[in-house]
């Protein structure tokens, strides 16, 4: 009852090669349907658990991976990332790898730097981080590089030769997707690109989205549209946005480059006889609520849970199975409206 089955044992029982079993267990390479069925039958009979194979790995080194994440208590956008990281922890719990999540206040560069200092004291093999603050991120990446610590990023992208891999979306193209959606709804008019953020220090990713948005209208020579830019901070959103609406009575559309579409939708919900097309990002609960009410027309899903999971699992598989780390892993740009939002609920 306590027999520890090896890859060789499973291969013999299934009548296939050890290499075929290895490909099935580690989900790499192609396997014929017939071989897969035989192996799965054996695994079901022996009540296979991954740790029985994991004990046979030659390396006894314990790899440490630290994930640096904005605290979801400050911004619910990051909560799915916690679930994605936990999925990776569960998947690889039988192996010699320790995955730890460290949180920082997304409103504070000091918190970001202090958390990085704490991570450095643990001497991890790799760090997966979200480059929320561009300047400070470049600084800490340089520190990790000097210490021989691998750095991968997800969600936001920064240019650095020291970064091994990035997981996320093409932000420039997502901006173009938003522009094409706006153009489908509006034949002409005045459109505002609105950046909403705690500090506006992490403006690089927002700027990339705006570049893509503007480029679409320029490339298509859509001269019947005029584009404006508005930057808002949390402390004065309602007051400043209402003043902006008063100054621009002909505003037809709004593109919000962050996950805070609900804050603009909330203001618009109090205004009668003012129809404005609203496009934003991310399936957080408040955004979906306004989507269902018809005040938000489209949301672009960045799938932050999947980003975090892939960021962690890519590192784990590199250390454990010597898999190459791709320089870039780009996720699809999913377009969400009221008709399909329920299919994306996690």
XYZ file of C-alpha atoms in Angstrom:
346
model
C 0.000 0.000 0.000
C 2.914 2.375 0.668
C 4.874 1.554 -2.501
C 6.592 4.570 -4.032
C 6.119 4.349 -7.783
C 8.801 5.664 -10.111
C 8.509 6.809 -13.705
C 10.030 3.457 -14.697
C 7.326 1.557 -12.749
C 4.532 3.546 -14.378
C 6.057 3.088 -17.842
C 6.248 -0.679 -17.407
C 2.680 -0.914 -16.135
C 1.367 1.194 -19.021
C 3.530 -0.479 -21.654
C 5.087 2.792 -22.812
C 8.516 4.400 -22.606
C 9.800 6.356 -19.609
C 10.069 9.426 -21.828
C 6.366 9.218 -22.670
C 5.460 9.033 -18.970
C 7.752 11.971 -18.234
C 6.031 14.069 -20.912
C 2.607 13.291 -19.453
C 3.581 13.971 -15.830
C 5.317 17.233 -16.648
C 2.925 18.298 -19.424
C 5.617 18.806 -22.061
C 5.818 17.479 -25.592
C 3.287 15.531 -27.625
C 1.818 12.188 -26.554
C -0.524 10.007 -28.593
C -4.110 9.696 -27.311
C -3.671 5.928 -26.892
C -0.520 6.314 -24.760
C -2.133 9.078 -22.700
C -5.146 6.861 -21.973
C -2.919 3.943 -20.862
C -0.872 6.156 -18.556
C -3.940 7.786 -17.013
C -5.439 4.353 -16.328
C -2.296 3.354 -14.434
C -2.214 6.645 -12.507
C -5.822 6.137 -11.424
C -5.133 2.557 -10.273
C -2.080 3.454 -8.180
C -3.707 6.649 -6.849
C -0.782 8.611 -8.172
C 0.356 11.763 -6.373
C 3.014 14.103 -7.819
C 5.200 13.913 -4.720
C 5.909 10.234 -5.411
C 7.685 11.321 -8.555
C 9.077 14.492 -7.040
C 11.073 12.477 -4.518
C 12.995 10.984 -7.402
C 14.285 14.308 -8.681
C 18.073 14.289 -8.505
C 18.451 17.829 -7.200
C 18.041 18.340 -3.459
C 18.337 22.127 -3.665
C 15.390 24.112 -2.376
C 14.595 27.013 -4.681
C 13.130 30.200 -3.230
C 10.924 32.469 -5.335
C 9.629 35.765 -3.948
C 6.658 37.542 -5.492
C 6.379 41.280 -4.939
C 2.744 42.373 -5.196
C 0.721 45.525 -4.459
C -1.429 44.903 -1.409
C -5.001 44.038 -2.501
C -6.246 45.765 0.648
C -5.474 49.052 -1.123
C -6.631 48.020 -4.600
C -8.895 45.036 -5.296
C -7.460 44.762 -8.818
C -4.605 42.705 -7.370
C -6.752 40.188 -5.497
C -6.973 37.697 -8.419
C -3.156 37.697 -8.507
C -3.132 36.248 -4.998
C -5.333 33.408 -6.234
C -3.078 32.829 -9.238
C -0.008 32.621 -7.009
C -1.825 30.218 -4.676
C -2.689 27.991 -7.658
C 1.013 27.758 -8.481
C 1.898 27.032 -4.841
C -0.649 24.202 -4.765
C 0.539 22.760 -8.073
C 4.191 22.615 -7.046
C 3.848 21.967 -3.311
C 5.438 18.517 -3.649
C 8.643 19.894 -5.128
C 11.688 21.535 -3.602
C 10.508 25.087 -4.121
C 9.356 27.777 -1.703
C 7.071 30.490 -3.090
C 6.439 33.531 -0.901
C 4.342 36.637 -1.546
C 5.405 40.010 -0.193
C 3.034 42.975 -0.273
C 3.676 46.682 -0.569
C 1.475 49.754 -0.406
C 0.785 50.785 -4.033
C 0.528 54.397 -2.906
C 4.016 54.453 -1.387
C 7.405 54.203 -3.082
C 8.958 53.874 0.385
C 6.883 50.770 1.037
C 7.938 49.340 -2.341
C 11.633 49.899 -1.617
C 11.397 48.639 1.974
C 9.716 45.424 0.858
C 12.441 44.861 -1.704
C 15.058 45.302 1.005
C 13.334 42.604 3.054
C 13.336 40.259 0.056
C 17.051 40.786 -0.556
C 17.845 39.615 2.976
C 16.274 36.232 2.082
C 18.640 35.713 -0.868
C 15.995 34.243 -3.192
C 16.830 32.521 -6.462
C 14.311 34.646 -8.322
C 11.920 37.547 -7.839
C 8.664 38.117 -9.705
C 7.496 41.693 -9.379
C 5.004 44.202 -10.705
C 6.899 47.350 -11.751
C 4.376 49.804 -10.373
C 6.909 52.593 -9.852
C 9.124 52.894 -12.909
C 12.179 54.705 -11.495
C 12.282 52.700 -8.270
C 11.772 49.432 -10.162
C 14.829 50.100 -12.316
C 16.840 50.712 -9.154
C 15.811 47.487 -7.406
C 16.262 45.406 -10.565
C 19.837 46.649 -10.729
C 20.360 45.543 -7.109
C 18.971 42.077 -7.802
C 21.138 41.752 -10.892
C 24.300 42.602 -8.947
C 23.386 39.893 -6.424
C 22.756 37.283 -9.128
C 19.020 37.115 -8.414
C 16.826 36.478 -11.452
C 14.039 39.011 -12.026
C 10.826 38.506 -13.983
C 7.982 41.016 -14.260
C 4.268 40.836 -14.921
C 1.315 43.147 -15.568
C 3.435 46.221 -16.363
C 6.529 46.212 -18.537
C 9.789 48.108 -18.079
C 12.822 48.151 -20.316
C 15.819 46.536 -18.648
C 18.398 44.058 -19.923
C 18.379 42.491 -16.433
C 14.772 41.280 -16.735
C 14.573 37.666 -17.841
C 10.896 37.588 -18.806
C 7.663 39.595 -18.898
C 4.116 38.229 -18.595
C 1.182 40.425 -19.526
C -0.582 42.123 -22.390
C 0.659 44.304 -25.196
C -0.552 47.550 -23.627
C -0.115 49.580 -26.799
C -2.302 47.161 -28.757
C -4.887 47.039 -25.991
C -5.199 50.808 -26.405
C -5.794 50.301 -30.120
C -8.455 47.688 -29.343
C -10.221 50.201 -27.101
C -10.076 52.788 -29.888
C -11.564 50.395 -32.430
C -14.429 49.618 -30.036
C -15.055 53.314 -29.517
C -15.061 53.867 -33.260
C -17.645 51.089 -33.707
C -20.020 52.855 -31.315
C -19.381 56.492 -32.209
C -19.286 57.808 -35.802
C -17.634 61.026 -34.610
C -17.230 63.206 -31.550
C -15.081 64.282 -28.633
C -13.349 61.574 -26.602
C -11.452 61.871 -23.323
C -8.606 59.559 -22.314
C -8.704 59.506 -18.510
C -5.874 58.312 -16.272
C -6.922 57.554 -12.694
C -4.325 56.653 -10.113
C -3.294 57.060 -6.499
C -0.074 58.884 -7.308
C 0.316 58.827 -11.106
C 3.886 57.629 -10.518
C 3.197 54.430 -12.397
C 2.125 56.294 -15.512
C 4.193 54.331 -18.033
C 1.604 51.609 -18.619
C -1.173 54.185 -18.886
C 0.819 56.177 -21.412
C 1.331 53.077 -23.558
C -2.417 52.489 -23.649
C -3.051 56.117 -24.605
C -0.410 55.936 -27.343
C -2.134 52.938 -28.871
C -5.536 54.612 -28.552
C -4.406 57.814 -30.237
C -2.421 55.986 -32.902
C -5.556 54.175 -34.058
C -7.384 57.433 -34.800
C -4.313 58.985 -36.427
C -3.625 55.950 -38.602
C -7.247 55.759 -39.772
C -7.320 59.532 -40.427
C -10.497 59.841 -38.360
C -10.617 63.628 -38.375
C -14.211 63.722 -37.122
C -12.908 62.790 -33.672
C -11.073 65.027 -31.214
C -9.116 63.503 -28.310
C -8.481 65.002 -24.891
C -6.436 63.785 -21.918
C -7.471 64.115 -18.279
C -5.431 63.002 -15.264
C -7.262 62.415 -12.011
C -6.123 61.520 -8.502
C -8.269 59.752 -5.930
C -8.622 62.800 -3.705
C -10.533 64.976 -6.178
C -12.038 62.695 -8.816
C -15.689 63.713 -8.532
C -15.075 67.449 -8.291
C -12.524 67.596 -11.088
C -14.446 65.280 -13.391
C -17.696 67.256 -12.956
C -15.805 70.432 -13.800
C -14.374 68.703 -16.859
C -17.878 67.689 -17.987
C -19.074 71.281 -17.597
C -16.173 72.494 -19.725
C -16.858 69.882 -22.420
C -20.626 69.618 -22.946
C -20.121 67.779 -26.254
C -18.103 64.919 -24.774
C -19.220 61.654 -26.392
C -16.773 59.013 -25.193
C -14.370 58.163 -22.372
C -11.482 55.692 -22.350
C -10.158 54.932 -18.852
C -6.661 53.427 -18.796
C -6.858 51.834 -15.347
C -9.237 49.527 -13.487
C -11.126 52.517 -12.027
C -13.879 52.862 -14.649
C -16.447 52.498 -11.859
C -15.422 55.840 -10.381
C -16.303 57.680 -13.573
C -19.419 55.562 -14.108
C -20.545 56.443 -10.586
C -20.446 60.157 -11.416
C -22.202 59.649 -14.762
C -24.971 57.692 -13.014
C -26.025 60.877 -11.219
C -26.324 62.929 -14.424
C -29.559 62.799 -16.391
C -29.765 63.046 -20.194
C -26.035 62.688 -20.704
C -25.096 59.618 -22.728
C -21.354 58.946 -22.884
C -19.705 55.795 -24.182
C -17.404 54.389 -21.501
C -14.614 51.847 -22.044
C -12.252 50.681 -19.290
C -10.233 47.784 -17.932
C -10.669 44.777 -15.681
C -13.427 42.653 -14.225
C -13.417 43.950 -10.694
C -16.813 43.766 -8.995
C -17.697 47.461 -9.191
C -16.810 47.662 -12.883
C -18.954 44.640 -13.677
C -21.852 46.156 -11.744
C -21.804 49.286 -13.910
C -21.310 47.114 -17.003
C -24.556 45.310 -16.150
C -26.276 48.661 -15.645
C -25.236 49.809 -19.104
C -23.070 52.696 -17.861
C -19.858 50.900 -18.883
C -19.983 49.623 -22.455
C -16.829 47.497 -22.662
C -14.108 46.246 -20.334
C -10.763 44.925 -21.511
C -9.859 41.898 -19.408
C -6.151 41.754 -18.482
C -6.511 38.410 -16.671
C -4.188 39.336 -13.822
C -4.761 35.968 -12.140
C -3.351 34.131 -15.153
C -0.477 36.604 -15.391
C 0.593 35.911 -11.810
C 0.237 32.144 -12.206
C 2.318 32.056 -15.399
C 4.928 34.345 -13.872
C 5.439 31.947 -10.960
C 5.064 28.632 -12.813
C 7.522 29.687 -15.521
C 10.186 30.269 -12.884
C 9.425 27.012 -11.066
C 9.609 24.936 -14.244
C 12.878 26.630 -15.179
C 14.503 25.676 -11.892
C 13.014 22.210 -11.540
C 12.855 20.984 -15.125
C 15.417 23.288 -16.800
C 12.779 24.705 -19.115
C 13.742 27.805 -21.078
C 12.093 31.022 -19.953
C 10.478 32.894 -22.850
C 11.423 36.546 -23.062
C 7.779 37.566 -23.359
C 4.492 35.810 -22.618
C 1.606 37.850 -24.014
C -1.958 37.098 -22.982
C -4.972 37.633 -25.259
C -6.766 40.987 -25.175
C -10.246 39.852 -24.136
C -13.170 42.163 -24.842
C -15.946 41.959 -22.254
C -19.476 43.289 -22.518
C -22.665 42.628 -20.605
C -23.387 39.539 -22.706
C -20.232 37.560 -21.892
C -19.055 38.951 -18.539
C -20.498 36.026 -16.576
C -18.315 33.552 -18.474
C -15.198 35.232 -17.097
C -16.283 35.224 -13.450
C -13.655 33.423 -11.362
